Amino acid sequence: MKILPRNALNTIKKGIFLLSLATFLLAFSGAFGQEEHSASTTEHSAPSGEEPSISEVIIEHVMDNHVWHFFNGGTWYLPVIVHTPERGLEIFSSRNFYNEHHALVEYNGYKLEHNTIYLEGKPVRDFSITKNVAMLFLNAALILWVMLAVSRAYRANPGKAPSGLQSFIEPVILFVKDEVVKPNIGPRYERYLPYLLTLFFFILFGNLLGLLPGAANLTGNIAVTVTLAVFTFLITNFSGNSSYWKHIFWTPGVPLPLRVIILPVEIIGVFTKPFSLMIRLFAAITAGHIVMLSLISLTFIFHSYMVGIGSSIFVLFISLIELLVAGIQAYVFTLFTSLYIGLAVEEHHGEEAH
Amino acid sequence: MELLTPGSGLIFWQAVVFLGLFLLLSKLAWKPILSSLKERETSIQAALDSAEKAKEEMATLKAGNEKLLKESREERDKILREAREAANRIHEEAQVAAKKNADRLIDEAKAVINSEKQAAMKDVRELVAKFSLEVAEKVIKKNLAADKAQQDLAQGFVKEIKLN
């Protein structure tokens, strides 16, 4: 139905391979997660009701929170920023929501329940610096620090061979530029390169930082992935040329009766592309975290050192896979974004031949 | 389900931070990095191109040298061949001349020998004739004393003449 350049086809093939790999991992990890999930609930709900169930702990770990809990006793109470039509903007520490027994209490009429702040029963507009927002700042700061150091290195010795951090980052930049962006977008790739590089490093650093113990699951949060997907959606559609829109609304070479079907499909396609980006990154990273947490939780479910040793070995291997997934997901998100942009800016030669 | 509902606060911060990061990185990092990468790429390409050019020049130079060498070698061969031919020719001419000279000398010698021989023969003949005359004179002087012997002699001469 569409003529794609040869390299784009190759990239699609490559992408499909990576995608299937990711889905395999995902399916595998998803199955694991669910199994442990159900096991933990049945195991745990029976003997005692006082401790929170393992599945709740796991879900809490991969979710956003108003406090950053590193370890027992090591909690960072993050600032809460709320806005209500009645009271306007208010900023206070999330410590106020907890009493000395670490139980939730009401503060100043605000009530924290399941990570949502309510005022008189209504949810408020919450711009709090949550765990993930703090992680987001950290991630952005780290990327800025690294990239500014690298760019300084380029200015310090122009035209010389790279050294140090520069030689570590340069191949990655060149890979994104020459292997991902250039073949998919085509001759006008340079306009989109800054966005795609930022995207790639944001996801890569976010994925890798998220693997650290105590870190927040930033790139596995759907709010983060939805924002990135929306950026990609906006860039893709704003840079779409006439043939891109013509292809959507009046697909060439399609008989009139079929247009009734093709038109909605094409329009849905515009939205499913970024939607798939959103789901893929979210699911891959969150599933990885759930698998690791589930394997660790096995120790506490069985109360056994042997299981602890066994699951630790498993966690080690899953961690290695997660390192791979961190790279793959950053690559896949960037690859598909550049592919979508490439489809939007592609000049359709020989369209009249249809 | 809570896991799948994006929080509006995080969306807000993510959008703000990501846009800020994008703008800062574009201006402060990607622009200088990409431009120096491009610069280096072009300079490397230029260096490679000039190396290629130099290689080609070297090749043409080498080909020229080889041609020159080949020509000079041919020249040398030609000169050698000519020299050898000239030497041969001179040698042959010298041989011919020597032979001619030798022949002439031999001929002359032969002629001298012949003439000497003739002269010698003539002398010998004269001498013989003189001796014969002397002998004949002596014989005649002695034999004229006896007639008988004179007659015998005369008859002997006659016989000889007849036989001749």
XYZ file of C-alpha atoms in Angstrom:
518
model
C 0.000 0.000 0.000
C 2.904 2.269 0.598
C 6.303 2.506 -0.955
C 8.940 2.701 1.723
C 12.594 3.321 1.082
C 14.702 0.210 1.351
C 16.502 1.304 4.488
C 13.234 2.144 6.167
C 12.062 -1.393 5.430
C 15.253 -2.757 6.907
C 14.793 -0.662 9.985
C 11.226 -1.865 10.286
C 12.455 -5.421 10.103
C 15.070 -4.686 12.737
C 12.462 -2.920 14.810
C 10.056 -5.822 14.537
C 12.782 -8.166 15.683
C 13.600 -6.006 18.678
C 9.955 -5.503 19.352
C 9.280 -9.214 19.366
C 12.246 -9.666 21.664
C 10.846 -7.019 23.950
C 7.380 -8.563 23.828
C 8.868 -11.925 24.603
C 10.647 -10.494 27.603
C 7.533 -8.656 28.517
C 5.313 -11.705 28.223
C 7.820 -13.723 30.158
C 8.199 -11.132 32.847
C 4.487 -10.402 32.885
C 3.742 -14.063 33.513
C 6.292 -14.133 36.271
C 4.909 -11.016 37.840
C 1.386 -12.297 37.842
C 2.297 -15.686 39.186
C 4.205 -14.210 42.088
C 1.499 -11.681 42.547
C -1.229 -14.227 43.046
C 1.050 -16.451 45.081
C 1.927 -13.653 47.412
C -1.648 -12.598 47.974
C -2.846 -16.104 48.776
C 0.177 -16.820 50.928
C -0.045 -13.670 52.818
C -3.674 -12.866 53.299
C -4.147 -16.139 55.180
C -1.780 -15.913 58.169
C -1.928 -12.275 59.246
C -3.700 -9.114 58.237
C -1.426 -6.607 59.934
C 1.424 -6.553 57.369
C 0.634 -5.176 53.919
C 0.437 -7.881 51.279
C 3.491 -8.403 49.102
C 1.641 -7.428 45.942
C 0.693 -4.121 47.546
C 4.326 -3.527 48.489
C 5.443 -4.281 44.951
C 2.835 -2.052 43.359
C 3.707 0.692 45.804
C 7.366 0.362 44.800
C 6.742 0.815 41.100
C 4.251 3.624 41.660
C 4.705 7.286 42.343
C 4.653 8.475 45.954
C 4.721 11.662 47.959
C 7.616 10.398 50.054
C 10.829 8.775 48.899
C 11.418 5.704 50.960
C 15.012 4.504 50.488
C 15.164 1.947 53.295
C 13.606 1.478 56.729
C 14.137 4.755 58.544
C 15.583 6.421 55.442
C 12.618 8.362 54.175
C 12.764 11.633 52.315
C 9.639 13.672 52.838
C 9.127 15.543 49.626
C 7.403 18.892 49.227
C 3.713 18.906 48.444
C 2.421 21.571 46.077
C -1.350 21.724 45.721
C -3.712 24.117 44.068
C -7.405 24.453 44.846
C -9.848 27.072 43.694
C -10.770 27.725 47.323
C -7.329 28.040 48.905
C -5.069 28.786 45.932
C -1.515 27.467 45.846
C -0.164 25.829 48.998
C 3.246 24.310 49.609
C 4.139 22.142 52.612
C 6.170 19.063 53.468
C 4.633 15.642 53.044
C 5.908 14.887 56.560
C 2.731 16.561 57.746
C 0.700 13.656 56.411
C 2.463 11.173 58.677
C 2.393 10.879 62.451
C 5.196 9.424 64.617
C 3.946 5.862 63.925
C 4.215 6.500 60.204
C 0.472 6.352 59.850
C -1.435 8.683 57.530
C -3.102 11.657 59.149
C -5.079 14.612 57.876
C -3.253 17.920 57.587
C -4.941 21.295 57.392
C -8.009 19.708 55.863
C -5.911 17.873 53.195
C -6.117 14.127 53.194
C -3.661 11.791 51.449
C -5.206 8.593 50.228
C -3.699 6.221 47.639
C -1.280 8.910 46.503
C -4.102 11.339 45.826
C -4.630 14.426 47.951
C -8.232 15.304 48.758
C -9.683 18.470 50.195
C -13.129 17.983 51.632
C -13.570 14.813 49.642
C -12.548 16.323 46.305
C -9.200 15.582 44.689
C -7.004 18.681 44.411
C -4.692 19.781 41.608
C -1.475 18.191 42.730
C 1.842 19.567 41.472
C 3.831 17.994 44.284
C 7.458 17.117 43.934
C 6.734 13.422 44.180
C 9.294 10.647 44.144
C 9.138 10.480 40.353
C 9.364 14.261 39.958
C 12.465 14.254 42.163
C 13.816 11.401 40.065
C 12.955 13.383 36.959
C 14.983 16.354 38.220
C 17.828 14.046 39.097
C 17.694 12.408 35.676
C 17.615 15.750 33.855
C 20.430 17.118 36.018
C 22.570 14.060 35.375
C 22.003 14.240 31.611
C 22.749 17.955 31.603
C 25.900 17.455 33.629
C 27.155 14.625 31.405
C 26.288 16.313 28.116
C 27.680 19.680 29.111
C 30.916 17.991 30.142
C 30.995 16.216 26.798
C 30.258 19.381 24.864
C 32.997 21.201 26.827
C 35.384 18.450 25.814
C 34.524 19.078 22.165
C 35.190 22.767 22.569
C 38.401 22.160 24.502
C 40.071 20.084 21.844
C 38.366 20.691 18.519
C 39.062 18.236 15.762
C 40.944 15.890 18.077
C 40.155 12.295 18.907
C 37.651 11.992 21.776
C 38.856 11.196 25.260
C 37.347 10.199 28.581
C 33.605 10.623 28.992
C 33.460 12.109 25.513
C 34.667 8.874 23.933
C 32.033 6.970 25.879
C 29.133 9.190 24.819
C 30.254 9.943 21.262
C 29.609 6.458 19.828
C 26.117 6.542 21.339
C 25.392 9.923 19.761
C 26.798 8.696 16.459
C 24.752 5.508 16.707
C 21.538 7.464 17.253
C 22.463 9.895 14.487
C 23.721 7.482 11.830
C 21.854 4.256 12.574
C 18.532 5.403 13.969
C 17.691 8.915 12.810
C 19.429 9.345 9.461
C 18.167 6.189 7.701
C 14.596 6.679 8.925
C 14.004 10.374 8.462
C 16.094 10.908 5.376
C 17.873 14.032 4.163
C 16.105 16.450 6.518
C 17.026 14.530 9.630
C 19.107 17.286 11.222
C 16.039 19.285 12.255
C 14.785 16.440 14.416
C 18.107 15.253 15.764
C 18.143 17.405 18.944
C 14.712 16.120 19.976
C 15.561 12.503 19.238
C 18.902 12.688 21.030
C 17.258 14.246 24.072
C 14.568 11.572 23.940
C 17.073 8.750 23.644
C 19.286 9.895 26.496
C 16.325 10.797 28.684
C 14.892 7.304 28.357
C 18.256 5.562 28.575
C 19.386 7.436 31.686
C 15.906 7.125 33.212
C 15.865 3.369 32.600
C 19.332 2.878 34.008
C 18.808 5.109 37.041
C 15.540 3.296 37.712
C 17.475 0.049 38.117
C 19.435 1.419 41.053
C 18.233 0.207 44.423
C 15.947 2.752 46.071
C 15.459 4.634 42.820
C 12.067 5.604 41.448
C 10.502 3.887 38.463
C 10.525 7.025 36.312
C 10.405 5.692 32.751
C 8.024 2.963 33.889
C 5.485 5.560 34.915
C 2.664 6.049 32.471
C 2.561 9.823 33.036
C 6.136 10.086 31.805
C 5.645 7.843 28.796
C 2.386 9.529 27.840
C 4.115 12.913 27.838
C 6.924 11.640 25.652
C 4.417 9.975 23.319
C 2.445 13.229 23.070
C 5.615 15.112 22.112
C 6.296 12.556 19.408
C 2.680 12.770 18.258
C 2.831 16.561 18.026
C 6.171 16.620 16.217
C 5.087 13.917 13.795
C 1.814 15.573 12.851
C 3.131 19.112 12.748
C 5.905 18.088 10.400
C 3.574 15.978 8.245
C 3.679 17.160 4.646
C 0.848 17.184 2.139
C 1.463 13.646 0.949
C 1.318 12.412 4.575
C -2.129 13.952 5.071
C -3.243 12.929 1.605
C -2.216 9.415 2.490
C -4.358 9.492 5.602
C -7.482 11.113 4.212
C -7.367 10.023 0.589
C -5.069 7.019 0.410
C -3.927 6.753 -3.198
C -4.841 3.704 -5.212
C -7.727 2.567 -3.014
C -11.119 1.898 -4.618
C -13.933 4.109 -3.347
C -15.876 1.502 -1.322
C -12.732 0.550 0.544
C -12.132 4.143 1.570
C -14.950 3.781 4.075
C -12.785 1.277 5.921
C -9.370 2.726 5.162
C -10.132 6.249 6.335
C -11.016 5.368 9.959
C -8.135 2.889 10.073
C -5.694 5.556 8.944
C -7.074 8.076 11.410
C -6.906 5.566 14.249
C -3.367 4.769 13.108
C -2.318 8.347 13.744
C -3.192 7.848 17.401
C -2.182 4.221 17.884
C 1.404 4.992 16.885
C 2.169 7.222 19.888
C -0.108 5.075 22.037
C 2.019 2.029 21.314
C 5.132 4.027 22.211
C 3.543 4.973 25.521
C 2.456 1.445 26.423
C 5.640 -0.253 25.272
C 8.029 1.767 27.400
C 5.731 1.799 30.420
C 5.050 -1.922 30.277
C 8.620 -3.011 29.590
C 10.166 -1.044 32.430
C 7.400 -1.589 34.977
C 7.250 -5.304 34.213
C 10.994 -5.574 34.752
C 10.720 -3.885 38.113
C 7.811 -6.100 39.119
C 9.734 -9.239 38.182
C 12.727 -8.216 40.258
C 10.632 -7.203 43.228
C 8.617 -10.421 43.002
C 11.747 -12.533 42.970
C 13.102 -10.688 45.973
C 9.738 -11.053 47.709
C 9.910 -14.833 47.340
C 12.432 -14.815 50.167
C 9.963 -13.166 52.469
C 7.086 -15.343 51.349
C 8.940 -18.572 52.043
C 10.988 -17.276 55.010
C 13.922 -19.300 53.733
C 17.593 -18.531 53.199
C 17.826 -21.071 50.384
C 15.044 -19.358 48.481
C 16.832 -16.080 49.205
C 20.031 -17.329 47.606
C 18.152 -18.804 44.649
C 16.088 -15.707 44.015
C 19.154 -13.492 44.408
C 20.834 -15.405 41.606
C 17.675 -15.004 39.546
C 17.523 -11.297 40.323
C 21.122 -10.977 39.177
C 20.251 -12.441 35.790
C 17.049 -10.443 35.498
C 19.083 -7.332 36.314
C 21.387 -8.113 33.426
C 18.373 -8.541 31.147
C 16.999 -5.263 32.503
C 20.234 -3.507 31.575
C 19.716 -4.813 28.072
C 16.058 -3.794 28.119
C 17.026 -0.299 29.293
C 19.097 0.136 26.139
C 16.620 -1.617 23.867
C 13.659 0.442 25.054
C 15.535 3.719 24.612
C 16.549 2.533 21.141
C 13.063 1.337 20.215
C 11.334 4.525 21.365
C 13.794 6.652 19.404
C 13.679 4.334 16.410
C 9.889 4.367 16.170
C 9.696 8.096 16.753
C 12.137 8.697 13.906
C 10.272 6.180 11.773
C 6.981 8.020 12.330
C 8.606 11.376 11.620
C 10.242 9.812 8.573
C 6.856 8.654 7.276
C 5.429 12.117 7.868
C 8.153 14.033 6.033
C 8.795 11.504 3.288
C 8.312 12.749 -0.251
C 6.139 10.289 -2.120
C 7.670 10.017 -5.534
C 5.859 7.999 -8.127
C 2.550 8.365 -6.286
C 0.892 9.163 -9.606
C 1.832 5.727 -10.865
C -0.769 4.099 -8.603
C -5.687 0.443 37.749
C -3.950 3.190 39.672
C -0.794 2.073 37.904
C -2.356 2.868 34.534
C -3.766 6.307 35.345
C -1.221 8.995 34.618
C -0.935 11.596 37.379
C -1.499 15.123 36.111
C 1.232 16.533 38.347
C 3.861 14.226 36.952
C 2.674 14.953 33.391
C 3.071 18.664 34.112
C 6.563 18.271 35.573
C 7.608 15.828 32.891
C 6.524 18.224 30.143
C 8.240 21.182 31.803
C 11.456 19.344 32.637
C 11.659 17.562 29.311
C 11.096 20.758 27.343
C 13.650 22.566 29.489
C 16.112 19.736 29.060
C 15.471 19.714 25.329
C 16.050 23.460 24.984
C 19.145 23.495 27.181
C 20.673 20.449 25.561
C 19.883 21.651 22.036
C 21.593 24.942 22.677
C 24.426 23.925 24.968
C 25.171 20.337 24.069
C 23.785 19.004 20.790
C 24.645 22.045 18.721
C 28.355 22.205 19.613
C 28.693 18.417 19.738
C 27.031 17.808 16.380
C 28.819 20.675 14.687
C 32.223 19.522 15.915
C 31.381 15.963 14.934
C 30.492 17.189 11.483
C 33.641 19.290 11.329
C 35.733 16.323 12.275
C 33.914 14.141 9.777
C 34.596 16.606 6.973
C 38.217 17.067 8.027
C 38.738 13.309 8.136
C 37.054 12.999 4.766
C 39.263 15.756 3.377
C 42.355 14.072 4.766
C 41.302 10.786 3.234
C 40.585 12.452 -0.085
C 43.945 14.203 -0.150
C 45.676 10.966 0.772
C 43.887 9.266 -2.092
C 44.948 12.057 -4.416
C 48.542 11.835 -3.254
C 48.426 8.110 -3.841
C 47.186 8.656 -7.373
C 49.908 11.230 -7.994
C 52.475 8.812 -6.685
C 51.119 6.169 -9.018
C 51.383 8.448 -12.055
C 54.859 9.500 -10.961
C 55.852 5.910 -10.595
C 54.434 5.083 -14.000
C 56.430 7.988 -15.493
C 59.558 6.785 -13.809
C 59.014 3.314 -15.087
C 58.496 4.588 -18.596
C 61.687 6.612 -18.358
C 63.544 3.618 -17.022
C 62.231 1.426 -19.789
C 63.221 3.962 -22.416
C 66.714 4.338 -21.025
C 67.066 0.585 -20.842
C 66.056 0.318 -24.487
C 68.485 3.076 -25.364
C 71.267 1.270 -23.571
C 70.449 -1.982 -25.319
C 70.477 -0.231 -28.661
C 73.822 1.393 -27.989
C 75.310 -1.893 -26.837
C 74.005 -3.706 -29.882
C 75.398 -1.082 -32.218
C 78.745 -1.127 -30.457
C 78.889 -4.894 -30.732
C 78.040 -4.731 -34.406
C 80.684 -2.088 -35.018
C 83.271 -4.139 -33.182
C 82.407 -7.190 -35.240
C 82.599 -5.264 -38.412
C 85.975 -3.772 -37.545
C 87.245 -7.176 -36.559
C 86.150 -8.711 -39.812
C 87.572 -5.911 -41.858
C 90.845 -6.216 -40.026
C 90.898 -9.931 -40.684
C 90.193 -9.454 -44.359
C 92.863 -6.809 -44.657
C 95.403 -8.958 -42.828
C 94.647 -11.913 -45.037
C 95.009 -9.824 -48.134
C 98.306 -8.492 -46.909
C 99.550 -11.916 -46.065
C 98.515 -13.224 -49.500
C 100.291 -10.396 -51.166
C 103.425 -11.029 -49.134
C 103.309 -14.702 -49.962
C 102.841 -13.930 -53.624
C 105.732 -11.540 -53.605
C 107.867 -14.032 -51.767
C 106.942 -16.682 -54.267
C 107.831 -14.397 -57.134
C 111.186 -13.566 -55.532
C 111.842 -17.197 -54.891
C 110.996 -18.033 -58.486
C 113.202 -15.370 -59.929
C 116.017 -16.389 -57.565
C 115.477 -19.959 -58.604
C 115.640 -19.006 -62.248
C 118.818 -17.082 -61.693
C 120.294 -19.920 -59.692
C 119.333 -22.394 -62.378
C 120.904 -20.178 -64.994
C 124.100 -19.972 -62.961
C 124.091 -23.722 -62.426
C 123.587 -24.285 -66.132
C 126.366 -21.937 -67.046
C 128.612 -23.575 -64.505
C 127.720 -27.029 -65.836
C 128.352 -25.887 -69.373
C 131.688 -24.415 -68.379
C 132.625 -27.607 -66.484
C 131.496 -29.709 -69.421
C 133.566 -27.651 -71.780
C 136.548 -27.968 -69.505
C 135.960 -31.724 -69.165
C 135.436 -31.993 -72.911
C 138.550 -29.996 -73.565
C 140.583 -32.248 -71.241
C 139.020 -35.391 -72.700
C 139.631 -34.166 -76.245
C 143.163 -33.188 -75.460
C 143.839 -36.697 -74.076
C 141.815 -38.754 -76.555
C 142.963 -37.010 -79.664
C 146.082 -38.875 -79.126
C 144.359 -42.175 -80.009
C 142.246 -42.381 -83.186
C 140.308 -45.325 -82.137
C 139.013 -43.622 -79.154
C 138.270 -40.569 -81.262
C 136.144 -42.531 -83.581
C 134.310 -44.298 -80.835
C 133.518 -40.986 -79.324
C 132.314 -39.555 -82.585
C 130.196 -42.622 -83.165
C 128.844 -42.420 -79.629
C 127.761 -38.857 -80.298
C 126.124 -39.883 -83.463
C 124.209 -42.669 -81.719
C 123.060 -40.282 -79.107
C 121.889 -37.817 -81.687
C 120.001 -40.567 -83.459
C 118.303 -41.635 -80.346
C 117.315 -38.095 -79.675
